Structure formats: structure tokens, C-alpha cells
């Protein structure tokens, strides 16, 4: 037997399942009491108010199980509906990563002309990808341009000082 | 920080004559020292507790006291316009909030008693008079509630509630429980 809580969850499902069956069987509802959905609604609604106020009200045992009996086979079908119902996976939350920094080196840019270091506090704790003039840079010194990034102190340094007009793109990575 | 005034009213099944008010305001305002509750019926009269000489009930203890129960304030079901005011020490209204409610505890309790009667004697379901009138009772309560929820129309709601109350008050003619 279902619990009272389950009955109160299922009766509204039983109501529409009964409507569907009566409509499908057309003439005289195929012998089903055509007022059954209304009866389920009427009885269910009056019980719902008492249940919502106190789910352990001692009058509910009698009234809720009467409602269950009234629902008949549609009550049983309603149980299977609630047993097999699924859930939609939540939408991936919006990224909390700070926005990339993209600028052309100048006397007033984040890294000024001739400069090579910057402290980017908002990137602290993230990894960092550095793209210089459209070319992704390495953190390994192979003789050319490269960079270092300390995600604990948020200190960035590029090797090969910044030249006027260069395009820098700093991308935080989670 | 300003106060965002709000409140709710509820009725506990079994005690339809009492109203429980809960202050759900957010924020704060040190100027507020008192609250007043006005409960106006569709005919314009105000509902107050026995012994109250004003049109309103005083809701003291702001902000510490968030609930108040007005006892024996209803004698039947009413559609009401409910106004709560938040005032300063010189009785100037600083904030107010108006909500419309259908207080249907009497007829809802009666409807549940009919459900209990049917649960004890399922053959009543086949009594056309009994069932037709129980169905009508439900429709009248729901109709009144719709008038308030959809249109804040307490006059129309009151008409529906009065018809439902008639079924309850003259139940001996409408519901034969001895089937």
C-alpha cells in the first residue's frame, strides 16, 4: 500500500489518467464513471488542505485511503508514473572565470612599452595562457619569447620585453 | 536600509475563526515602532476582535514579534481586503501593504467533514443530492478563490462564499448523511 504522502502526490495524476481513459473509450466512457475525475478532484482537494497543514493528522488515514480506493486502477498507474519519472540534468552554471585581457602594448597598457611584468590579481588561482601577436607562447625557455606565471602570487612576466604595437592576449584557465 | 513590507495570513484547519498573521518584511527601519491591521469586508465593514473599538488591530512588538493570532475574528467565510501599516511613534504611516484574501476556513472544514462522511459511508457517493451539493460546494469555494486570485474582486468572491455558506448552514437540507 502506498503511504499517505504518496497518495497525495499521486491522486492528481490519477485524475488526468482517468480523464484520458474516459475520453479514449468514447461512448459512456466505456462503462467508467464519467464523473470520476471530478470526484477525485473534489475529494482530493479537501484532503490536500488538511494534509498540507499536518501530514500526520489522524483523520487522514481514513480519508486518504478512501481517496486511493476511489482512484482505482488509475491510482496504480499513477504510482508507476511517479516511480519512472526522470530528472533533467541542471544547466551548466555560468563560468566564474574572469574575462581574458586583450590589449595592444602602449605607454598606458597593462604591460607598458618596454615593460615585461604585471600582477593580475583577478587571475590569482587560475592557470594562464599567453598569446603574443596571435602566437601561443610557451613557458619553456627555448631561446625565443616565452613567459612565466605564478598563479599563487598572480605575477606574470614575459621574456622579450613588450614592444609598442604588439598584441597581447592573456587567458585565464580554470 | 529601508523596509520592504510584506505579510501573510493563514488559517489552521479546525480553527476557522482565527487568523494567523506573519510579518515577512525584509530590511529594517528604526523609525517603525508599531503596526496596524485593517481587515475590510466586501460590504466595507472592518473585522476586529471582540472588545476592539477601532477599525484596526494593533500588532505590537516590531520588529521582534513577527506573528500575531487574531482570535474569534471570523464568524463565517469572507473575501477581504487586508491592509497592514507600519507606523512611526507619531502615528505617521511609513509603509503599508495591501493583499486580498479569501478566508474560507469554515466551508473548507465543512467540505472535509463531508469527505470524512463519505469515507465512512462510500454509498453516499451514489446519492445524487449529496454528491451534487458537495460538488457545488467545492465549485463555489474555488470560484470565490478565483475571483480574488485573478481579479482581487472581494465582492464577487463574497457572493460565492455566501452561497457556499448557505449549503453549510442549511446542511441538513442539502446533505443527507444517514444514507
Tab-separated table of C-alpha atoms in Angstrom:
chain	number	residue	atom	x	y	z
A	1	UNK	CA	0.000	0.000	0.000
A	2	UNK	CA	1.256	3.488	-0.741
A	3	UNK	CA	1.859	5.941	2.050
A	4	UNK	CA	-0.470	8.858	2.629
A	5	UNK	CA	2.200	11.175	1.253
A	6	UNK	CA	2.378	9.061	-1.898
A	7	UNK	CA	-1.397	9.079	-2.289
A	8	UNK	CA	-1.440	12.864	-2.015
A	9	UNK	CA	1.218	13.036	-4.675
A	10	UNK	CA	-0.483	10.529	-6.977
A	11	UNK	CA	-4.148	11.476	-6.931
A	12	UNK	CA	-3.729	14.394	-9.313
A	13	UNK	CA	-2.027	12.077	-11.791
A	14	UNK	CA	-4.803	9.517	-11.373
A	15	UNK	CA	-7.292	12.285	-12.126
A	16	UNK	CA	-5.909	13.060	-15.567
A	17	UNK	CA	-5.249	9.418	-16.381
A	18	UNK	CA	-8.935	8.753	-15.707
A	19	UNK	CA	-9.904	11.654	-17.974
A	20	UNK	CA	-7.777	10.179	-20.759
A	21	UNK	CA	-9.266	6.708	-20.413
A	22	UNK	CA	-12.828	8.018	-20.380
A	23	UNK	CA	-12.166	10.142	-23.465
A	24	UNK	CA	-10.482	7.270	-25.277
A	25	UNK	CA	-13.383	4.893	-24.654
A	26	UNK	CA	-15.839	7.456	-26.005
A	27	UNK	CA	-19.470	6.324	-25.623
A	28	UNK	CA	-20.442	6.480	-21.926
A	29	UNK	CA	-16.774	6.376	-21.069
A	30	UNK	CA	-16.681	2.671	-21.819
A	31	UNK	CA	-18.549	1.998	-18.584
A	32	UNK	CA	-16.222	4.075	-16.434
A	33	UNK	CA	-17.956	6.572	-14.146
A	34	UNK	CA	-17.605	9.712	-16.262
A	35	UNK	CA	-17.689	11.885	-13.154
A	36	UNK	CA	-14.768	10.028	-11.580
A	37	UNK	CA	-12.153	12.719	-12.373
A	38	UNK	CA	-14.364	15.312	-10.735
A	39	UNK	CA	-14.818	13.075	-7.714
A	40	UNK	CA	-11.075	12.525	-7.416
A	41	UNK	CA	-10.533	16.277	-7.623
A	42	UNK	CA	-13.249	17.076	-5.107
A	43	UNK	CA	-12.216	14.540	-2.507
A	44	UNK	CA	-8.503	15.116	-3.111
A	45	UNK	CA	-8.742	18.867	-2.766
A	46	UNK	CA	-10.481	18.691	0.594
A	47	UNK	CA	-7.910	16.220	1.908
A	48	UNK	CA	-4.975	18.185	0.490
A	49	UNK	CA	-5.661	21.170	2.745
A	50	UNK	CA	-5.591	19.036	5.893
A	51	UNK	CA	-2.529	17.126	4.678
A	52	UNK	CA	-0.632	20.334	3.896
A	53	UNK	CA	-1.313	21.644	7.380
A	54	UNK	CA	-0.404	18.418	9.195
A	55	UNK	CA	0.665	15.295	7.259
A	56	UNK	CA	0.221	13.193	10.410
A	57	UNK	CA	-3.361	14.284	11.117
A	58	UNK	CA	-5.069	11.164	12.422
A	59	UNK	CA	-8.137	11.586	10.214
A	60	UNK	CA	-6.024	11.282	7.085
A	61	UNK	CA	-5.618	7.530	7.332
A	62	UNK	CA	-9.286	7.017	6.646
A	63	UNK	CA	-9.832	9.788	4.118
A	64	UNK	CA	-6.613	9.392	2.125
A	65	UNK	CA	-7.041	5.632	1.737
A	66	UNK	CA	-10.612	6.211	0.648
A	67	UNK	CA	-9.227	8.550	-1.991
A	68	UNK	CA	-6.777	5.839	-3.016
A	69	UNK	CA	-9.613	3.365	-3.381
A	70	UNK	CA	-11.577	5.914	-5.376
A	71	UNK	CA	-8.671	6.362	-7.790
A	72	UNK	CA	-8.855	2.615	-8.602
A	73	UNK	CA	-6.583	1.375	-11.364
A	74	UNK	CA	-5.629	4.955	-12.191
A	75	UNK	CA	-4.110	5.219	-8.722
A	76	UNK	CA	-1.953	2.206	-9.509
A	77	UNK	CA	-0.995	3.681	-12.870
A	78	UNK	CA	-0.166	6.964	-11.169
A	79	UNK	CA	2.274	5.126	-8.894
A	80	UNK	CA	4.129	3.793	-11.914
A	81	UNK	CA	4.251	7.295	-13.406
A	82	UNK	CA	5.903	8.705	-10.299
A	83	UNK	CA	8.193	5.656	-9.992
A	84	UNK	CA	9.521	6.037	-13.524
A	85	UNK	CA	9.755	9.757	-13.723
A	86	UNK	CA	13.145	11.164	-14.642
A	87	UNK	CA	15.016	14.329	-13.989
A	88	UNK	CA	16.553	16.866	-16.300
A	89	UNK	CA	20.218	17.492	-15.728
A	90	UNK	CA	20.841	21.008	-14.495
A	91	UNK	CA	22.172	23.544	-16.951
A	92	UNK	CA	25.912	24.077	-16.585
A	93	UNK	CA	26.320	27.164	-14.455
A	94	UNK	CA	27.783	30.317	-15.939
A	95	UNK	CA	31.579	30.347	-15.819
A	96	UNK	CA	33.088	32.250	-12.928
A	97	UNK	CA	36.391	32.696	-14.764
A	98	UNK	CA	37.483	36.298	-15.134
A	99	UNK	CA	37.464	37.694	-18.656
A	100	UNK	CA	40.626	37.473	-20.806
A	101	UNK	CA	42.851	40.525	-21.087
A	102	UNK	CA	43.461	41.655	-24.649
A	103	UNK	CA	45.430	44.803	-25.389
A	104	UNK	CA	47.912	46.470	-27.708
A	105	UNK	CA	51.115	47.451	-25.960
A	106	UNK	CA	51.387	51.175	-25.399
A	107	UNK	CA	52.586	53.598	-22.784
A	108	UNK	CA	49.344	53.095	-20.859
A	109	UNK	CA	48.534	49.405	-21.439
A	110	UNK	CA	48.503	46.721	-18.737
A	111	UNK	CA	52.110	45.997	-19.641
A	112	UNK	CA	53.669	49.192	-20.882
A	113	UNK	CA	56.096	49.586	-23.760
A	114	UNK	CA	59.471	48.225	-22.675
A	115	UNK	CA	57.907	46.509	-19.671
A	116	UNK	CA	57.694	42.794	-19.017
A	117	UNK	CA	55.835	42.245	-15.748
A	118	UNK	CA	52.350	42.623	-14.383
A	119	UNK	CA	50.453	41.467	-11.318
A	120	UNK	CA	46.970	40.386	-12.300
A	121	UNK	CA	45.156	39.894	-9.012
A	122	UNK	CA	41.886	38.799	-10.600
A	123	UNK	CA	43.663	35.812	-12.190
A	124	UNK	CA	45.069	34.558	-8.895
A	125	UNK	CA	44.468	30.841	-8.510
A	126	UNK	CA	43.987	30.204	-12.237
A	127	UNK	CA	46.400	28.963	-14.862
A	128	UNK	CA	47.249	31.348	-17.674
A	129	UNK	CA	47.677	31.104	-21.423
A	130	UNK	CA	49.668	33.890	-23.065
A	131	UNK	CA	49.169	34.644	-26.766
A	132	UNK	CA	51.601	37.171	-28.269
A	133	UNK	CA	50.854	38.649	-31.680
A	134	UNK	CA	48.490	35.763	-32.363
A	135	UNK	CA	51.012	33.074	-31.395
A	136	UNK	CA	50.510	30.974	-28.253
A	137	UNK	CA	53.589	31.255	-26.054
A	138	UNK	CA	55.435	28.577	-24.106
A	139	UNK	CA	56.625	28.689	-20.514
A	140	UNK	CA	59.802	26.944	-21.526
A	141	UNK	CA	62.864	28.954	-22.431
A	142	UNK	CA	63.907	27.684	-25.846
A	143	UNK	CA	65.747	30.823	-26.722
A	144	UNK	CA	62.867	32.861	-28.094
A	145	UNK	CA	59.919	34.627	-26.499
A	146	UNK	CA	58.334	32.868	-23.535
A	147	UNK	CA	56.622	33.726	-20.239
A	148	UNK	CA	56.302	32.743	-16.619
A	149	UNK	CA	53.186	32.750	-14.468
A	150	UNK	CA	52.855	32.200	-10.742
A	151	UNK	CA	49.202	31.517	-10.009
A	152	UNK	CA	49.752	31.845	-6.255
A	153	UNK	CA	51.171	35.369	-6.410
A	154	UNK	CA	49.480	36.305	-9.713
A	155	UNK	CA	52.771	37.570	-11.091
A	156	UNK	CA	53.232	37.479	-14.853
A	157	UNK	CA	56.452	38.067	-16.738
A	158	UNK	CA	57.143	37.881	-20.437
A	159	UNK	CA	60.608	37.423	-21.822
A	160	UNK	CA	61.289	39.558	-24.703
A	161	UNK	CA	60.130	42.954	-23.397
A	162	UNK	CA	56.853	44.310	-24.677
A	163	UNK	CA	57.252	46.403	-27.795
A	164	UNK	CA	54.989	49.254	-28.867
A	165	UNK	CA	52.097	47.975	-31.012
A	166	UNK	CA	52.368	44.286	-30.042
A	167	UNK	CA	49.091	42.474	-29.351
A	168	UNK	CA	48.918	40.635	-26.030
A	169	UNK	CA	46.176	38.211	-25.046
A	170	UNK	CA	46.134	36.762	-21.521
A	171	UNK	CA	43.570	33.998	-20.993
A	172	UNK	CA	42.810	32.608	-17.524
A	173	UNK	CA	42.165	28.851	-17.464
A	174	UNK	CA	40.283	27.083	-14.671
B	1	UNK	CA	18.255	50.387	4.910
B	2	UNK	CA	14.594	50.720	4.008
B	3	UNK	CA	11.953	48.242	4.953
B	4	UNK	CA	10.317	46.142	2.249
B	5	UNK	CA	6.938	45.460	3.845
B	6	UNK	CA	5.184	42.158	3.424
B	7	UNK	CA	2.991	39.751	5.342
B	8	UNK	CA	0.957	36.573	5.041
B	9	UNK	CA	-2.282	35.410	6.618
B	10	UNK	CA	-3.245	31.806	7.201
B	11	UNK	CA	-5.968	29.728	8.800
B	12	UNK	CA	-5.309	26.432	10.503
B	13	UNK	CA	-7.802	23.653	9.674
B	14	UNK	CA	-10.059	23.138	12.673
B	15	UNK	CA	-9.880	26.760	13.858
B	16	UNK	CA	-11.510	28.700	11.027
B	17	UNK	CA	-12.399	31.622	13.305
B	18	UNK	CA	-8.749	32.582	13.945
B	19	UNK	CA	-6.307	34.359	11.642
B	20	UNK	CA	-2.551	33.975	11.938
B	21	UNK	CA	-0.600	36.958	10.605
B	22	UNK	CA	3.097	36.642	9.858
B	23	UNK	CA	5.285	39.669	9.146
B	24	UNK	CA	7.613	38.641	6.307
B	25	UNK	CA	9.134	42.072	5.712
B	26	UNK	CA	12.789	42.346	4.807
B	27	UNK	CA	15.240	45.109	5.562
B	28	UNK	CA	14.925	47.363	8.583
B	29	UNK	CA	13.853	50.830	9.587
B	30	UNK	CA	14.482	52.131	13.086
B	31	UNK	CA	11.667	54.662	12.726
B	32	UNK	CA	8.990	51.980	12.693
B	33	UNK	CA	7.559	51.421	16.157
B	34	UNK	CA	4.119	49.922	15.564
B	35	UNK	CA	1.897	48.096	13.105
B	36	UNK	CA	-1.810	48.130	12.418
B	37	UNK	CA	-4.007	45.575	10.696
B	38	UNK	CA	-7.137	46.506	8.806
B	39	UNK	CA	-9.409	43.685	7.603
B	40	UNK	CA	-12.154	45.062	5.401
B	41	UNK	CA	-15.061	43.002	4.134
B	42	UNK	CA	-16.801	43.439	0.787
B	43	UNK	CA	-19.575	45.488	2.433
B	44	UNK	CA	-16.990	47.982	3.711
B	45	UNK	CA	-17.110	46.982	7.363
B	46	UNK	CA	-13.948	46.149	9.250
B	47	UNK	CA	-13.413	42.909	11.119
B	48	UNK	CA	-11.897	43.270	14.586
B	49	UNK	CA	-11.658	41.156	17.697
B	50	UNK	CA	-14.333	41.450	20.366
B	51	UNK	CA	-13.642	44.491	22.547
B	52	UNK	CA	-11.658	46.391	19.927
B	53	UNK	CA	-13.070	49.885	19.489
B	54	UNK	CA	-11.022	50.928	16.444
B	55	UNK	CA	-11.270	49.761	12.841
B	56	UNK	CA	-7.878	48.122	13.186
B	57	UNK	CA	-5.984	45.694	15.343
B	58	UNK	CA	-2.673	46.771	16.853
B	59	UNK	CA	0.245	44.463	16.077
B	60	UNK	CA	2.832	45.414	18.642
B	61	UNK	CA	6.424	44.319	19.173
B	62	UNK	CA	8.009	45.407	15.901
B	63	UNK	CA	10.410	44.061	14.745
B	64	UNK	CA	10.840	41.267	17.316
B	65	UNK	CA	7.316	39.896	17.168
B	66	UNK	CA	6.666	38.539	13.690
B	67	UNK	CA	3.378	36.725	14.267
B	68	UNK	CA	0.027	37.554	15.788
B	69	UNK	CA	-3.127	35.463	16.051
B	70	UNK	CA	-6.429	37.318	15.920
B	71	UNK	CA	-8.863	35.090	17.755
B	72	UNK	CA	-12.564	34.653	17.062
B	73	UNK	CA	-12.400	37.349	14.434
B	74	UNK	CA	-14.337	35.408	11.778
B	75	UNK	CA	-17.844	34.027	12.122
B	76	UNK	CA	-18.159	32.777	8.555
B	77	UNK	CA	-16.191	32.872	5.291
B	78	UNK	CA	-15.221	36.276	3.943
B	79	UNK	CA	-13.414	37.773	0.995
B	80	UNK	CA	-11.340	40.558	2.486
B	81	UNK	CA	-9.026	43.401	1.678
B	82	UNK	CA	-6.242	43.246	4.246
B	83	UNK	CA	-4.012	46.240	4.887
B	84	UNK	CA	-1.036	46.220	7.222
B	85	UNK	CA	0.576	49.554	8.079
B	86	UNK	CA	3.989	50.174	9.592
B	87	UNK	CA	3.971	53.458	11.550
B	88	UNK	CA	6.363	55.664	13.477
B	89	UNK	CA	5.953	56.885	17.044
B	90	UNK	CA	3.757	59.805	15.986
B	91	UNK	CA	1.348	57.520	14.107
B	92	UNK	CA	2.553	58.517	10.651
B	93	UNK	CA	2.273	55.658	8.182
B	94	UNK	CA	5.744	54.913	6.815
B	95	UNK	CA	4.901	51.748	4.892
B	96	UNK	CA	1.799	49.811	4.024
B	97	UNK	CA	0.924	46.671	2.153
B	98	UNK	CA	-2.458	45.595	0.802
B	99	UNK	CA	-3.344	41.999	-0.018
B	100	UNK	CA	-6.638	40.326	-0.864
B	101	UNK	CA	-7.590	37.103	0.842
B	102	UNK	CA	-10.405	34.600	0.786
B	103	UNK	CA	-10.846	33.298	4.318
B	104	UNK	CA	-12.614	30.034	3.601
B	105	UNK	CA	-11.831	28.007	6.698
B	106	UNK	CA	-15.431	27.374	7.680
B	107	UNK	CA	-16.507	25.974	4.330
B	108	UNK	CA	-13.227	24.122	3.794
B	109	UNK	CA	-13.580	22.445	7.186
B	110	UNK	CA	-17.175	21.598	6.342
B	111	UNK	CA	-16.132	20.152	2.983
B	112	UNK	CA	-13.559	17.972	4.735
B	113	UNK	CA	-16.203	16.772	7.180
B	114	UNK	CA	-18.293	15.691	4.172
B	115	UNK	CA	-15.267	13.855	2.810
B	116	UNK	CA	-14.901	12.077	6.148
B	117	UNK	CA	-18.584	11.187	5.976
B	118	UNK	CA	-18.141	9.674	2.515
B	119	UNK	CA	-15.029	7.792	3.613
B	120	UNK	CA	-17.106	6.245	6.389
B	121	UNK	CA	-20.025	5.538	4.113
B	122	UNK	CA	-18.917	5.321	0.467
B	123	UNK	CA	-22.501	4.714	-0.685
B	124	UNK	CA	-23.084	8.425	-0.171
B	125	UNK	CA	-21.145	8.884	-3.373
B	126	UNK	CA	-24.171	7.435	-5.180
B	127	UNK	CA	-26.599	9.791	-3.501
B	128	UNK	CA	-27.196	12.300	-6.244
B	129	UNK	CA	-28.301	15.026	-3.874
B	130	UNK	CA	-25.366	14.580	-1.539
B	131	UNK	CA	-22.765	14.418	-4.261
B	132	UNK	CA	-24.246	17.170	-6.389
B	133	UNK	CA	-24.236	19.525	-3.438
B	134	UNK	CA	-20.748	18.565	-2.321
B	135	UNK	CA	-19.553	19.212	-5.848
B	136	UNK	CA	-21.363	22.552	-5.836
B	137	UNK	CA	-19.775	23.456	-2.514
B	138	UNK	CA	-16.311	22.831	-3.949
B	139	UNK	CA	-17.109	24.815	-7.094
B	140	UNK	CA	-18.356	27.781	-5.046
B	141	UNK	CA	-15.266	27.863	-2.834
B	142	UNK	CA	-12.980	27.576	-5.851
B	143	UNK	CA	-14.933	30.242	-7.733
B	144	UNK	CA	-14.608	32.684	-4.861
B	145	UNK	CA	-10.912	31.985	-4.607
B	146	UNK	CA	-10.546	32.577	-8.345
B	147	UNK	CA	-12.313	35.948	-8.057
B	148	UNK	CA	-9.718	37.025	-5.514
B	149	UNK	CA	-6.654	35.454	-7.101
B	150	UNK	CA	-7.436	36.597	-10.617
B	151	UNK	CA	-9.137	39.937	-10.057
B	152	UNK	CA	-8.862	40.925	-6.352
B	153	UNK	CA	-12.659	41.047	-6.550
B	154	UNK	CA	-13.831	40.500	-2.992
B	155	UNK	CA	-17.445	41.417	-3.794
B	156	UNK	CA	-17.815	38.578	-6.307
B	157	UNK	CA	-15.865	36.282	-4.026
B	158	UNK	CA	-18.228	37.087	-1.161
B	159	UNK	CA	-21.232	36.129	-3.289
B	160	UNK	CA	-19.645	32.738	-3.968
B	161	UNK	CA	-18.673	32.237	-0.333
B	162	UNK	CA	-22.164	33.204	0.852
B	163	UNK	CA	-23.736	30.585	-1.419
B	164	UNK	CA	-21.259	28.017	-0.118
B	165	UNK	CA	-22.022	29.084	3.456
B	166	UNK	CA	-25.713	28.610	2.784
B	167	UNK	CA	-25.036	24.980	1.886
B	168	UNK	CA	-23.092	24.600	5.152
B	169	UNK	CA	-25.540	26.420	7.398
B	170	UNK	CA	-28.546	24.553	5.978
B	171	UNK	CA	-26.674	21.302	5.519
B	172	UNK	CA	-29.499	19.282	6.956
B	173	UNK	CA	-31.472	20.037	3.804
B	174	UNK	CA	-28.662	19.507	1.345
B	175	UNK	CA	-26.666	16.609	2.752
B	176	UNK	CA	-28.353	13.513	3.942
B	177	UNK	CA	-25.621	11.838	5.955
B	178	UNK	CA	-27.819	8.940	7.028
B	179	UNK	CA	-27.975	7.219	3.657
